[in-house]
mmCIF file with all atom_site columns, C-alpha atoms in Angstrom:
data_model
loop_
_atom_site.group_PDB
_atom_site.id
_atom_site.type_symbol
_atom_site.label_atom_id
_atom_site.label_alt_id
_atom_site.label_comp_id
_atom_site.label_asym_id
_atom_site.label_entity_id
_atom_site.label_seq_id
_atom_site.pdbx_PDB_ins_code
_atom_site.Cartn_x
_atom_site.Cartn_y
_atom_site.Cartn_z
_atom_site.occupancy
_atom_site.B_iso_or_equiv
_atom_site.pdbx_formal_charge
_atom_site.auth_seq_id
_atom_site.auth_comp_id
_atom_site.auth_asym_id
_atom_site.auth_atom_id
_atom_site.pdbx_PDB_model_num
ATOM 1   C CA . ALA A 1 1   ? -27.648 43.560 -64.305 1.00 78.00 ? 1   ALA A CA 1
ATOM 2   C CA . GLN A 1 2   ? -27.886 41.238 -61.357 1.00 83.00 ? 2   GLN A CA 1
ATOM 3   C CA . SER A 1 3   ? -25.063 40.200 -59.033 1.00 90.00 ? 3   SER A CA 1
ATOM 4   C CA . VAL A 1 4   ? -24.547 37.704 -56.230 1.00 94.00 ? 4   VAL A CA 1
ATOM 5   C CA . THR A 1 5   ? -22.323 38.056 -53.187 1.00 96.00 ? 5   THR A CA 1
ATOM 6   C CA . GLN A 1 6   ? -21.380 35.114 -51.023 1.00 96.00 ? 6   GLN A CA 1
ATOM 7   C CA . LEU A 1 7   ? -19.992 36.657 -47.917 1.00 91.00 ? 7   LEU A CA 1
ATOM 8   C CA . ASP A 1 8   ? -17.734 33.814 -46.808 1.00 94.00 ? 8   ASP A CA 1
ATOM 9   C CA . SER A 1 9   ? -15.248 32.082 -49.076 1.00 94.00 ? 9   SER A CA 1
ATOM 10  C CA . GLN A 1 10  ? -14.572 29.322 -46.520 1.00 96.00 ? 10  GLN A CA 1
ATOM 11  C CA . VAL A 1 11  ? -16.598 28.008 -43.579 1.00 97.00 ? 11  VAL A CA 1
ATOM 12  C CA . PRO A 1 12  ? -15.025 25.345 -41.348 1.00 97.00 ? 12  PRO A CA 1
ATOM 13  C CA . VAL A 1 13  ? -17.305 23.625 -38.849 1.00 97.00 ? 13  VAL A CA 1
ATOM 14  C CA . PHE A 1 14  ? -17.305 20.538 -36.690 1.00 97.00 ? 14  PHE A CA 1
ATOM 15  C CA . GLU A 1 15  ? -19.560 17.593 -37.402 1.00 97.00 ? 15  GLU A CA 1
ATOM 16  C CA . GLU A 1 16  ? -23.077 17.911 -35.949 1.00 97.00 ? 16  GLU A CA 1
ATOM 17  C CA . ALA A 1 17  ? -22.732 21.695 -35.577 1.00 97.00 ? 17  ALA A CA 1
ATOM 18  C CA . PRO A 1 18  ? -25.188 24.072 -37.279 1.00 97.00 ? 18  PRO A CA 1
ATOM 19  C CA . VAL A 1 19  ? -24.058 26.073 -40.286 1.00 97.00 ? 19  VAL A CA 1
ATOM 20  C CA . GLU A 1 20  ? -25.222 29.110 -42.254 1.00 97.00 ? 20  GLU A CA 1
ATOM 21  C CA . LEU A 1 21  ? -23.828 30.048 -45.657 1.00 97.00 ? 21  LEU A CA 1
ATOM 22  C CA . ARG A 1 22  ? -24.701 33.602 -46.563 1.00 97.00 ? 22  ARG A CA 1
ATOM 23  C CA . CYS A 1 23  ? -25.860 34.887 -49.931 1.00 97.00 ? 23  CYS A CA 1
ATOM 24  C CA . ASN A 1 24  ? -26.962 38.362 -50.922 1.00 97.00 ? 24  ASN A CA 1
ATOM 25  C CA . TYR A 1 25  ? -28.089 39.411 -54.367 1.00 95.00 ? 25  TYR A CA 1
ATOM 26  C CA . SER A 1 26  ? -28.634 42.627 -56.230 1.00 92.00 ? 26  SER A CA 1
ATOM 27  C CA . SER A 1 27  ? -31.208 43.043 -58.974 1.00 85.00 ? 27  SER A CA 1
ATOM 28  C CA . SER A 1 28  ? -33.558 45.741 -60.176 1.00 82.00 ? 28  SER A CA 1
ATOM 29  C CA . VAL A 1 29  ? -36.137 43.130 -61.186 1.00 83.00 ? 29  VAL A CA 1
ATOM 30  C CA . SER A 1 30  ? -37.623 40.003 -59.675 1.00 85.00 ? 30  SER A CA 1
ATOM 31  C CA . VAL A 1 31  ? -35.386 36.969 -59.614 1.00 87.00 ? 31  VAL A CA 1
ATOM 32  C CA . TYR A 1 32  ? -35.377 33.238 -59.084 1.00 90.00 ? 32  TYR A CA 1
ATOM 33  C CA . LEU A 1 33  ? -32.819 31.990 -56.563 1.00 93.00 ? 33  LEU A CA 1
ATOM 34  C CA . PHE A 1 34  ? -30.831 28.778 -56.493 1.00 94.00 ? 34  PHE A CA 1
ATOM 35  C CA . TRP A 1 35  ? -28.254 26.984 -54.392 1.00 96.00 ? 35  TRP A CA 1
ATOM 36  C CA . TYR A 1 36  ? -25.966 24.520 -56.133 1.00 95.00 ? 36  TYR A CA 1
ATOM 37  C CA . VAL A 1 37  ? -23.485 22.117 -54.504 1.00 96.00 ? 37  VAL A CA 1
ATOM 38  C CA . GLN A 1 38  ? -20.226 20.875 -55.987 1.00 95.00 ? 38  GLN A CA 1
ATOM 39  C CA . TYR A 1 39  ? -18.546 17.835 -54.489 1.00 93.00 ? 39  TYR A CA 1
ATOM 40  C CA . PRO A 1 40  ? -14.821 17.350 -55.206 1.00 88.00 ? 40  PRO A CA 1
ATOM 41  C CA . ASN A 1 41  ? -14.041 16.655 -58.857 1.00 84.00 ? 41  ASN A CA 1
ATOM 42  C CA . GLN A 1 42  ? -17.688 16.772 -59.878 1.00 88.00 ? 42  GLN A CA 1
ATOM 43  C CA . GLY A 1 43  ? -20.020 19.156 -61.638 1.00 90.00 ? 43  GLY A CA 1
ATOM 44  C CA . LEU A 1 44  ? -22.617 21.294 -59.897 1.00 93.00 ? 44  LEU A CA 1
ATOM 45  C CA . GLN A 1 45  ? -25.877 19.810 -58.663 1.00 93.00 ? 45  GLN A CA 1
ATOM 46  C CA . LEU A 1 46  ? -29.025 21.716 -57.767 1.00 93.00 ? 46  LEU A CA 1
ATOM 47  C CA . LEU A 1 47  ? -29.563 21.732 -54.005 1.00 95.00 ? 47  LEU A CA 1
ATOM 48  C CA . LEU A 1 48  ? -32.710 23.850 -53.759 1.00 93.00 ? 48  LEU A CA 1
ATOM 49  C CA . LYS A 1 49  ? -34.498 26.732 -55.439 1.00 92.00 ? 49  LYS A CA 1
ATOM 50  C CA . TYR A 1 50  ? -36.898 29.548 -54.664 1.00 90.00 ? 50  TYR A CA 1
ATOM 51  C CA . LEU A 1 51  ? -39.365 30.384 -57.419 1.00 86.00 ? 51  LEU A CA 1
ATOM 52  C CA . SER A 1 52  ? -42.414 31.766 -55.600 1.00 82.00 ? 52  SER A CA 1
ATOM 53  C CA . GLY A 1 53  ? -44.720 31.073 -52.670 1.00 83.00 ? 53  GLY A CA 1
ATOM 54  C CA . SER A 1 54  ? -43.319 30.081 -49.286 1.00 84.00 ? 54  SER A CA 1
ATOM 55  C CA . THR A 1 55  ? -40.093 31.919 -48.590 1.00 87.00 ? 55  THR A CA 1
ATOM 56  C CA . LEU A 1 56  ? -38.613 28.870 -46.835 1.00 90.00 ? 56  LEU A CA 1
ATOM 57  C CA . VAL A 1 57  ? -37.469 26.095 -49.156 1.00 89.00 ? 57  VAL A CA 1
ATOM 58  C CA . GLU A 1 58  ? -35.963 22.763 -48.196 1.00 89.00 ? 58  GLU A CA 1
ATOM 59  C CA . SER A 1 59  ? -33.761 20.135 -49.781 1.00 90.00 ? 59  SER A CA 1
ATOM 60  C CA . ILE A 1 60  ? -33.998 16.383 -49.347 1.00 82.00 ? 60  ILE A CA 1
ATOM 61  C CA . ASN A 1 61  ? -30.753 16.206 -47.343 1.00 87.00 ? 61  ASN A CA 1
ATOM 62  C CA . GLY A 1 62  ? -31.705 18.625 -44.562 1.00 93.00 ? 62  GLY A CA 1
ATOM 63  C CA . PHE A 1 63  ? -30.611 21.992 -45.950 1.00 96.00 ? 63  PHE A CA 1
ATOM 64  C CA . GLU A 1 64  ? -33.005 24.919 -46.049 1.00 96.00 ? 64  GLU A CA 1
ATOM 65  C CA . ALA A 1 65  ? -32.864 28.451 -47.378 1.00 96.00 ? 65  ALA A CA 1
ATOM 66  C CA . GLU A 1 66  ? -35.030 31.462 -46.718 1.00 94.00 ? 66  GLU A CA 1
ATOM 67  C CA . PHE A 1 67  ? -35.771 34.164 -49.230 1.00 93.00 ? 67  PHE A CA 1
ATOM 68  C CA . ASN A 1 68  ? -35.778 37.589 -47.616 1.00 92.00 ? 68  ASN A CA 1
ATOM 69  C CA . LYS A 1 69  ? -36.877 40.202 -50.118 1.00 89.00 ? 69  LYS A CA 1
ATOM 70  C CA . SER A 1 70  ? -36.291 43.218 -47.898 1.00 91.00 ? 70  SER A CA 1
ATOM 71  C CA . GLN A 1 71  ? -32.713 42.163 -47.178 1.00 91.00 ? 71  GLN A CA 1
ATOM 72  C CA . THR A 1 72  ? -32.187 40.690 -50.669 1.00 93.00 ? 72  THR A CA 1
ATOM 73  C CA . SER A 1 73  ? -30.779 37.558 -49.092 1.00 95.00 ? 73  SER A CA 1
ATOM 74  C CA . PHE A 1 74  ? -31.073 33.813 -49.592 1.00 96.00 ? 74  PHE A CA 1
ATOM 75  C CA . HIS A 1 75  ? -29.007 32.251 -46.817 1.00 97.00 ? 75  HIS A CA 1
ATOM 76  C CA . LEU A 1 76  ? -28.498 28.487 -46.666 1.00 97.00 ? 76  LEU A CA 1
ATOM 77  C CA . ARG A 1 77  ? -28.730 26.694 -43.328 1.00 97.00 ? 77  ARG A CA 1
ATOM 78  C CA . LYS A 1 78  ? -28.448 23.231 -41.882 1.00 97.00 ? 78  LYS A CA 1
ATOM 79  C CA . PRO A 1 79  ? -29.025 22.479 -38.181 1.00 96.00 ? 79  PRO A CA 1
ATOM 80  C CA . SER A 1 80  ? -26.524 19.606 -37.981 1.00 97.00 ? 80  SER A CA 1
ATOM 81  C CA . VAL A 1 81  ? -23.879 18.927 -40.635 1.00 97.00 ? 81  VAL A CA 1
ATOM 82  C CA . HIS A 1 82  ? -22.178 15.684 -41.584 1.00 96.00 ? 82  HIS A CA 1
ATOM 83  C CA . ILE A 1 83  ? -18.721 14.951 -42.950 1.00 96.00 ? 83  ILE A CA 1
ATOM 84  C CA . SER A 1 84  ? -20.391 14.180 -46.274 1.00 95.00 ? 84  SER A CA 1
ATOM 85  C CA . ASP A 1 85  ? -21.628 17.787 -46.534 1.00 96.00 ? 85  ASP A CA 1
ATOM 86  C CA . THR A 1 86  ? -18.068 18.927 -47.228 1.00 96.00 ? 86  THR A CA 1
ATOM 87  C CA . ALA A 1 87  ? -18.327 20.621 -50.618 1.00 96.00 ? 87  ALA A CA 1
ATOM 88  C CA . GLU A 1 88  ? -18.403 23.988 -52.329 1.00 96.00 ? 88  GLU A CA 1
ATOM 89  C CA . TYR A 1 89  ? -21.752 25.749 -52.373 1.00 97.00 ? 89  TYR A CA 1
ATOM 90  C CA . PHE A 1 90  ? -22.801 28.291 -54.975 1.00 96.00 ? 90  PHE A CA 1
ATOM 91  C CA . CYS A 1 91  ? -25.669 30.748 -54.798 1.00 96.00 ? 91  CYS A CA 1
ATOM 92  C CA . ALA A 1 92  ? -27.133 31.816 -58.157 1.00 93.00 ? 92  ALA A CA 1
ATOM 93  C CA . VAL A 1 93  ? -29.874 34.043 -59.552 1.00 91.00 ? 93  VAL A CA 1
ATOM 94  C CA . SER A 1 94  ? -31.795 34.252 -62.792 1.00 88.00 ? 94  SER A CA 1
ATOM 95  C CA . VAL A 1 95  ? -34.129 37.014 -63.895 1.00 82.00 ? 95  VAL A CA 1
ATOM 96  C CA . ARG A 1 96  ? -37.834 36.217 -63.960 1.00 77.00 ? 96  ARG A CA 1
ATOM 97  C CA . GLY A 1 97  ? -39.379 36.052 -67.389 1.00 68.00 ? 97  GLY A CA 1
ATOM 98  C CA . SER A 1 98  ? -36.229 37.125 -69.155 1.00 63.00 ? 98  SER A CA 1
ATOM 99  C CA . ASN A 1 99  ? -33.297 35.167 -70.528 1.00 62.00 ? 99  ASN A CA 1
ATOM 100 C CA . TYR A 1 100 ? -32.022 31.901 -69.180 1.00 69.00 ? 100 TYR A CA 1
ATOM 101 C CA . LYS A 1 101 ? -28.679 33.001 -67.846 1.00 78.00 ? 101 LYS A CA 1
ATOM 102 C CA . LEU A 1 102 ? -27.579 32.207 -64.327 1.00 86.00 ? 102 LEU A CA 1
ATOM 103 C CA . THR A 1 103 ? -25.365 34.580 -62.395 1.00 89.00 ? 103 THR A CA 1
ATOM 104 C CA . PHE A 1 104 ? -23.266 32.789 -59.780 1.00 92.00 ? 104 PHE A CA 1
ATOM 105 C CA . GLY A 1 105 ? -21.620 33.892 -56.586 1.00 94.00 ? 105 GLY A CA 1
ATOM 106 C CA . LYS A 1 106 ? -17.965 33.024 -56.070 1.00 94.00 ? 106 LYS A CA 1
ATOM 107 C CA . GLY A 1 107 ? -18.753 30.050 -53.880 1.00 95.00 ? 107 GLY A CA 1
ATOM 108 C CA . THR A 1 108 ? -18.343 29.042 -50.237 1.00 96.00 ? 108 THR A CA 1
ATOM 109 C CA . LEU A 1 109 ? -16.211 26.058 -49.339 1.00 96.00 ? 109 LEU A CA 1
ATOM 110 C CA . LEU A 1 110 ? -17.821 24.223 -46.439 1.00 97.00 ? 110 LEU A CA 1
ATOM 111 C CA . THR A 1 111 ? -15.414 21.927 -44.616 1.00 97.00 ? 111 THR A CA 1
ATOM 112 C CA . VAL A 1 112 ? -16.883 19.649 -41.968 1.00 97.00 ? 112 VAL A CA 1
ATOM 113 C CA . ASN A 1 113 ? -14.305 18.340 -39.519 1.00 96.00 ? 113 ASN A CA 1
ATOM 114 C CA . PRO A 1 114 ? -14.708 15.325 -37.206 1.00 95.00 ? 114 PRO A CA 1
ATOM 115 C CA . ASN B 2 1   ? -29.866 8.421  -68.246 1.00 63.00 ? 1   ASN B CA 1
ATOM 116 C CA . ALA B 2 2   ? -26.632 10.145 -69.326 1.00 75.00 ? 2   ALA B CA 1
ATOM 117 C CA . GLY B 2 3   ? -27.672 13.798 -68.814 1.00 93.00 ? 3   GLY B CA 1
ATOM 118 C CA . VAL B 2 4   ? -24.841 16.130 -69.872 1.00 95.00 ? 4   VAL B CA 1
ATOM 119 C CA . THR B 2 5   ? -21.668 14.438 -71.137 1.00 96.00 ? 5   THR B CA 1
ATOM 120 C CA . GLN B 2 6   ? -18.380 16.273 -71.535 1.00 96.00 ? 6   GLN B CA 1
ATOM 121 C CA . THR B 2 7   ? -15.275 14.982 -73.255 1.00 96.00 ? 7   THR B CA 1
ATOM 122 C CA . PRO B 2 8   ? -12.394 14.857 -72.646 1.00 96.00 ? 8   PRO B CA 1
ATOM 123 C CA . LYS B 2 9   ? -12.183 14.905 -68.855 1.00 95.00 ? 9   LYS B CA 1
ATOM 124 C CA . PHE B 2 10  ? -8.560  16.058 -68.858 1.00 95.00 ? 10  PHE B CA 1
ATOM 125 C CA . GLN B 2 11  ? -6.392  17.733 -71.476 1.00 95.00 ? 11  GLN B CA 1
ATOM 126 C CA . VAL B 2 12  ? -2.964  19.318 -71.606 1.00 96.00 ? 12  VAL B CA 1
ATOM 127 C CA . LEU B 2 13  ? -2.171  21.671 -74.469 1.00 95.00 ? 13  LEU B CA 1
ATOM 128 C CA . LYS B 2 14  ? 0.750   23.770 -75.543 1.00 96.00 ? 14  LYS B CA 1
ATOM 129 C CA . THR B 2 15  ? 0.368   27.497 -76.059 1.00 97.00 ? 15  THR B CA 1
ATOM 130 C CA . GLY B 2 16  ? -0.969  28.210 -79.523 1.00 96.00 ? 16  GLY B CA 1
ATOM 131 C CA . GLN B 2 17  ? -2.629  24.849 -80.066 1.00 96.00 ? 17  GLN B CA 1
ATOM 132 C CA . SER B 2 18  ? -6.321  24.621 -80.825 1.00 95.00 ? 18  SER B CA 1
ATOM 133 C CA . MET B 2 19  ? -8.840  22.116 -79.579 1.00 95.00 ? 19  MET B CA 1
ATOM 134 C CA . THR B 2 20  ? -12.546 21.444 -79.177 1.00 97.00 ? 20  THR B CA 1
ATOM 135 C CA . LEU B 2 21  ? -14.264 20.556 -75.938 1.00 98.00 ? 21  LEU B CA 1
ATOM 136 C CA . GLN B 2 22  ? -17.299 18.400 -76.584 1.00 98.00 ? 22  GLN B CA 1
ATOM 137 C CA . CYS B 2 23  ? -20.657 18.646 -74.821 1.00 98.00 ? 23  CYS B CA 1
ATOM 138 C CA . ALA B 2 24  ? -23.739 16.541 -75.480 1.00 97.00 ? 24  ALA B CA 1
ATOM 139 C CA . GLN B 2 25  ? -27.074 16.313 -73.683 1.00 97.00 ? 25  GLN B CA 1
ATOM 140 C CA . ASP B 2 26  ? -29.874 13.793 -74.100 1.00 95.00 ? 26  ASP B CA 1
ATOM 141 C CA . MET B 2 27  ? -32.679 15.680 -72.363 1.00 94.00 ? 27  MET B CA 1
ATOM 142 C CA . ASN B 2 28  ? -33.876 17.652 -75.408 1.00 93.00 ? 28  ASN B CA 1
ATOM 143 C CA . HIS B 2 29  ? -33.005 20.894 -73.640 1.00 92.00 ? 29  HIS B CA 1
ATOM 144 C CA . GLU B 2 30  ? -33.132 24.104 -75.644 1.00 91.00 ? 30  GLU B CA 1
ATOM 145 C CA . TYR B 2 31  ? -30.688 26.068 -73.548 1.00 92.00 ? 31  TYR B CA 1
ATOM 146 C CA . MET B 2 32  ? -27.005 25.149 -73.302 1.00 94.00 ? 32  MET B CA 1
ATOM 147 C CA . SER B 2 33  ? -24.077 27.064 -71.906 1.00 94.00 ? 33  SER B CA 1
ATOM 148 C CA . TRP B 2 34  ? -20.358 26.920 -71.218 1.00 96.00 ? 34  TRP B CA 1
ATOM 149 C CA . TYR B 2 35  ? -18.738 28.159 -68.014 1.00 96.00 ? 35  TYR B CA 1
ATOM 150 C CA . ARG B 2 36  ? -15.205 28.296 -66.784 1.00 96.00 ? 36  ARG B CA 1
ATOM 151 C CA . GLN B 2 37  ? -14.387 27.838 -63.112 1.00 95.00 ? 37  GLN B CA 1
ATOM 152 C CA . ASP B 2 38  ? -11.285 29.371 -61.595 1.00 93.00 ? 38  ASP B CA 1
ATOM 153 C CA . PRO B 2 39  ? -10.317 29.419 -57.889 1.00 87.00 ? 39  PRO B CA 1
ATOM 154 C CA . GLY B 2 40  ? -12.085 32.222 -56.028 1.00 84.00 ? 40  GLY B CA 1
ATOM 155 C CA . MET B 2 41  ? -13.935 33.366 -59.161 1.00 87.00 ? 41  MET B CA 1
ATOM 156 C CA . GLY B 2 42  ? -17.002 31.166 -59.128 1.00 88.00 ? 42  GLY B CA 1
ATOM 157 C CA . LEU B 2 43  ? -18.413 30.202 -62.535 1.00 92.00 ? 43  LEU B CA 1
ATOM 158 C CA . ARG B 2 44  ? -18.212 32.652 -65.382 1.00 92.00 ? 44  ARG B CA 1
ATOM 159 C CA . LEU B 2 45  ? -20.336 32.309 -68.488 1.00 92.00 ? 45  LEU B CA 1
ATOM 160 C CA . ILE B 2 46  ? -18.373 31.998 -71.736 1.00 96.00 ? 46  ILE B CA 1
ATOM 161 C CA . HIS B 2 47  ? -21.057 31.417 -74.394 1.00 95.00 ? 47  HIS B CA 1
ATOM 162 C CA . TYR B 2 48  ? -24.603 30.198 -74.439 1.00 93.00 ? 48  TYR B CA 1
ATOM 163 C CA . SER B 2 49  ? -27.236 28.993 -76.890 1.00 93.00 ? 49  SER B CA 1
ATOM 164 C CA . VAL B 2 50  ? -31.014 29.224 -76.704 1.00 90.00 ? 50  VAL B CA 1
ATOM 165 C CA . GLY B 2 51  ? -31.568 26.711 -79.489 1.00 90.00 ? 51  GLY B CA 1
ATOM 166 C CA . ALA B 2 52  ? -30.057 25.135 -82.580 1.00 92.00 ? 52  ALA B CA 1
ATOM 167 C CA . GLY B 2 53  ? -28.452 27.781 -84.774 1.00 93.00 ? 53  GLY B CA 1
ATOM 168 C CA . ILE B 2 54  ? -28.540 30.483 -82.080 1.00 93.00 ? 54  ILE B CA 1
ATOM 169 C CA . THR B 2 55  ? -25.555 31.403 -79.923 1.00 95.00 ? 55  THR B CA 1
ATOM 170 C CA . ASP B 2 56  ? -24.523 34.451 -77.933 1.00 93.00 ? 56  ASP B CA 1
ATOM 171 C CA . GLN B 2 57  ? -21.631 35.689 -75.858 1.00 93.00 ? 57  GLN B CA 1
ATOM 172 C CA . GLY B 2 58  ? -21.450 35.532 -72.115 1.00 90.00 ? 58  GLY B CA 1
ATOM 173 C CA . GLU B 2 59  ? -19.189 37.313 -69.665 1.00 89.00 ? 59  GLU B CA 1
ATOM 174 C CA . VAL B 2 60  ? -15.802 36.018 -70.883 1.00 94.00 ? 60  VAL B CA 1
ATOM 175 C CA . PRO B 2 61  ? -16.074 35.038 -74.589 1.00 96.00 ? 61  PRO B CA 1
ATOM 176 C CA . ASN B 2 62  ? -12.663 36.132 -75.896 1.00 95.00 ? 62  ASN B CA 1
ATOM 177 C CA . GLY B 2 63  ? -10.570 33.289 -77.288 1.00 95.00 ? 63  GLY B CA 1
ATOM 178 C CA . TYR B 2 64  ? -13.490 30.886 -77.590 1.00 97.00 ? 64  TYR B CA 1
ATOM 179 C CA . ASN B 2 65  ? -15.917 29.977 -80.358 1.00 97.00 ? 65  ASN B CA 1
ATOM 180 C CA . VAL B 2 66  ? -19.126 27.964 -80.263 1.00 97.00 ? 66  VAL B CA 1
ATOM 181 C CA . SER B 2 67  ? -21.691 26.611 -82.678 1.00 96.00 ? 67  SER B CA 1
ATOM 182 C CA . ARG B 2 68  ? -24.997 24.796 -82.225 1.00 96.00 ? 68  ARG B CA 1
ATOM 183 C CA . SER B 2 69  ? -25.928 22.730 -85.248 1.00 96.00 ? 69  SER B CA 1
ATOM 184 C CA . THR B 2 70  ? -28.129 20.294 -83.300 1.00 96.00 ? 70  THR B CA 1
ATOM 185 C CA . THR B 2 71  ? -30.172 20.447 -80.104 1.00 95.00 ? 71  THR B CA 1
ATOM 186 C CA . GLU B 2 72  ? -27.949 17.800 -78.509 1.00 96.00 ? 72  GLU B CA 1
ATOM 187 C CA . ASP B 2 73  ? -24.434 19.153 -79.105 1.00 97.00 ? 73  ASP B CA 1
ATOM 188 C CA . PHE B 2 74  ? -22.683 22.372 -78.124 1.00 98.00 ? 74  PHE B CA 1
ATOM 189 C CA . PRO B 2 75  ? -18.909 22.225 -78.701 1.00 98.00 ? 75  PRO B CA 1
ATOM 190 C CA . LEU B 2 76  ? -16.517 24.862 -77.389 1.00 98.00 ? 76  LEU B CA 1
ATOM 191 C CA . ARG B 2 77  ? -13.463 25.699 -79.507 1.00 97.00 ? 77  ARG B CA 1
ATOM 192 C CA . LEU B 2 78  ? -10.245 27.216 -78.267 1.00 96.00 ? 78  LEU B CA 1
ATOM 193 C CA . LEU B 2 79  ? -8.739  28.928 -81.277 1.00 91.00 ? 79  LEU B CA 1
ATOM 194 C CA . SER B 2 80  ? -5.176  29.479 -80.035 1.00 95.00 ? 80  SER B CA 1
ATOM 195 C CA . ALA B 2 81  ? -4.691  28.274 -76.475 1.00 95.00 ? 81  ALA B CA 1
ATOM 196 C CA . ALA B 2 82  ? -3.119  30.611 -73.922 1.00 96.00 ? 82  ALA B CA 1
ATOM 197 C CA . PRO B 2 83  ? -1.984  29.885 -70.342 1.00 96.00 ? 83  PRO B CA 1
ATOM 198 C CA . SER B 2 84  ? -4.784  32.190 -69.099 1.00 95.00 ? 84  SER B CA 1
ATOM 199 C CA . GLN B 2 85  ? -7.252  29.621 -70.415 1.00 97.00 ? 85  GLN B CA 1
ATOM 200 C CA . THR B 2 86  ? -6.066  27.016 -67.949 1.00 97.00 ? 86  THR B CA 1
ATOM 201 C CA . SER B 2 87  ? -9.272  26.246 -66.078 1.00 97.00 ? 87  SER B CA 1
ATOM 202 C CA . VAL B 2 88  ? -12.042 23.767 -65.444 1.00 96.00 ? 88  VAL B CA 1
ATOM 203 C CA . TYR B 2 89  ? -14.762 24.026 -68.067 1.00 97.00 ? 89  TYR B CA 1
ATOM 204 C CA . PHE B 2 90  ? -18.363 23.069 -67.437 1.00 96.00 ? 90  PHE B CA 1
ATOM 205 C CA . CYS B 2 91  ? -21.171 22.601 -69.890 1.00 96.00 ? 91  CYS B CA 1
ATOM 206 C CA . ALA B 2 92  ? -24.760 22.939 -68.695 1.00 94.00 ? 92  ALA B CA 1
ATOM 207 C CA . SER B 2 93  ? -28.228 22.575 -70.175 1.00 93.00 ? 93  SER B CA 1
ATOM 208 C CA . SER B 2 94  ? -31.738 23.496 -69.085 1.00 90.00 ? 94  SER B CA 1
ATOM 209 C CA . ALA B 2 95  ? -35.277 23.330 -70.371 1.00 87.00 ? 95  ALA B CA 1
ATOM 210 C CA . GLY B 2 96  ? -35.092 26.954 -71.405 1.00 72.00 ? 96  GLY B CA 1
ATOM 211 C CA . PHE B 2 97  ? -37.041 28.921 -68.837 1.00 73.00 ? 97  PHE B CA 1
ATOM 212 C CA . SER B 2 98  ? -35.379 31.067 -66.221 1.00 71.00 ? 98  SER B CA 1
ATOM 213 C CA . ASN B 2 99  ? -37.078 29.131 -63.415 1.00 75.00 ? 99  ASN B CA 1
ATOM 214 C CA . GLN B 2 100 ? -35.609 25.831 -64.561 1.00 79.00 ? 100 GLN B CA 1
ATOM 215 C CA . PRO B 2 101 ? -32.411 24.465 -62.994 1.00 83.00 ? 101 PRO B CA 1
ATOM 216 C CA . GLN B 2 102 ? -29.355 23.884 -65.093 1.00 88.00 ? 102 GLN B CA 1
ATOM 217 C CA . HIS B 2 103 ? -27.885 20.391 -65.405 1.00 92.00 ? 103 HIS B CA 1
ATOM 218 C CA . PHE B 2 104 ? -24.099 20.289 -65.383 1.00 93.00 ? 104 PHE B CA 1
ATOM 219 C CA . GLY B 2 105 ? -21.568 17.925 -66.863 1.00 94.00 ? 105 GLY B CA 1
ATOM 220 C CA . ASP B 2 106 ? -18.614 16.666 -64.822 1.00 93.00 ? 106 ASP B CA 1
ATOM 221 C CA . GLY B 2 107 ? -16.217 19.163 -66.343 1.00 94.00 ? 107 GLY B CA 1
ATOM 222 C CA . THR B 2 108 ? -13.075 19.223 -68.470 1.00 96.00 ? 108 THR B CA 1
ATOM 223 C CA . ARG B 2 109 ? -9.829  20.070 -66.705 1.00 96.00 ? 109 ARG B CA 1
ATOM 224 C CA . LEU B 2 110 ? -7.646  21.924 -69.174 1.00 97.00 ? 110 LEU B CA 1
ATOM 225 C CA . SER B 2 111 ? -4.014  22.917 -68.675 1.00 96.00 ? 111 SER B CA 1
ATOM 226 C CA . ILE B 2 112 ? -2.184  25.152 -71.120 1.00 96.00 ? 112 ILE B CA 1
ATOM 227 C CA . LEU B 2 113 ? 1.609   25.031 -70.899 1.00 95.00 ? 113 LEU B CA 1
#
């Protein structure tokens, strides 16, 4: 079975600072990787995904994540955060070609302070 | 475009009561699932369905029932509510392949007294 570890439960940063949210996964088979974002009192929204090809994937709001197969990681980064990026971020994996289930990490609360 | 709609948004129950959380999607998605979200625990899968008439258990199924009579609807039933079921419940749907993202509803916040 696969598992996901998000190494930081909370990450406080100041506005315009860079941020990295760490995600490691464990799986004996190939996986697809996702980052979801949850704003307060809302459901989860897909931020970005890695399916195949280039190991660096980007979102429309400036986040990027890099798939590192040797380190089994999929860390999320943004070079300059805004107050509006305050949210909880979840890393998730699904198994290629198998069932449809997503396995989530426990989440990282990103708080951007002025 | 409604996406995934959950009702109610909030509910308070007494221990032992039963209720049904409703979930409907208008995207013709085959795959639907229910999660519960608790502080520091992430999202845990309760039950899921890969199509009408087909359901299966997830990670934490005890105390919950589901059915899938149509593609659109996937209700979650609490048989006899317990305080441990106090949580935020999310319904999600996807097109049914493991590379497809899941679309989430806004959640139902449930308190069991």
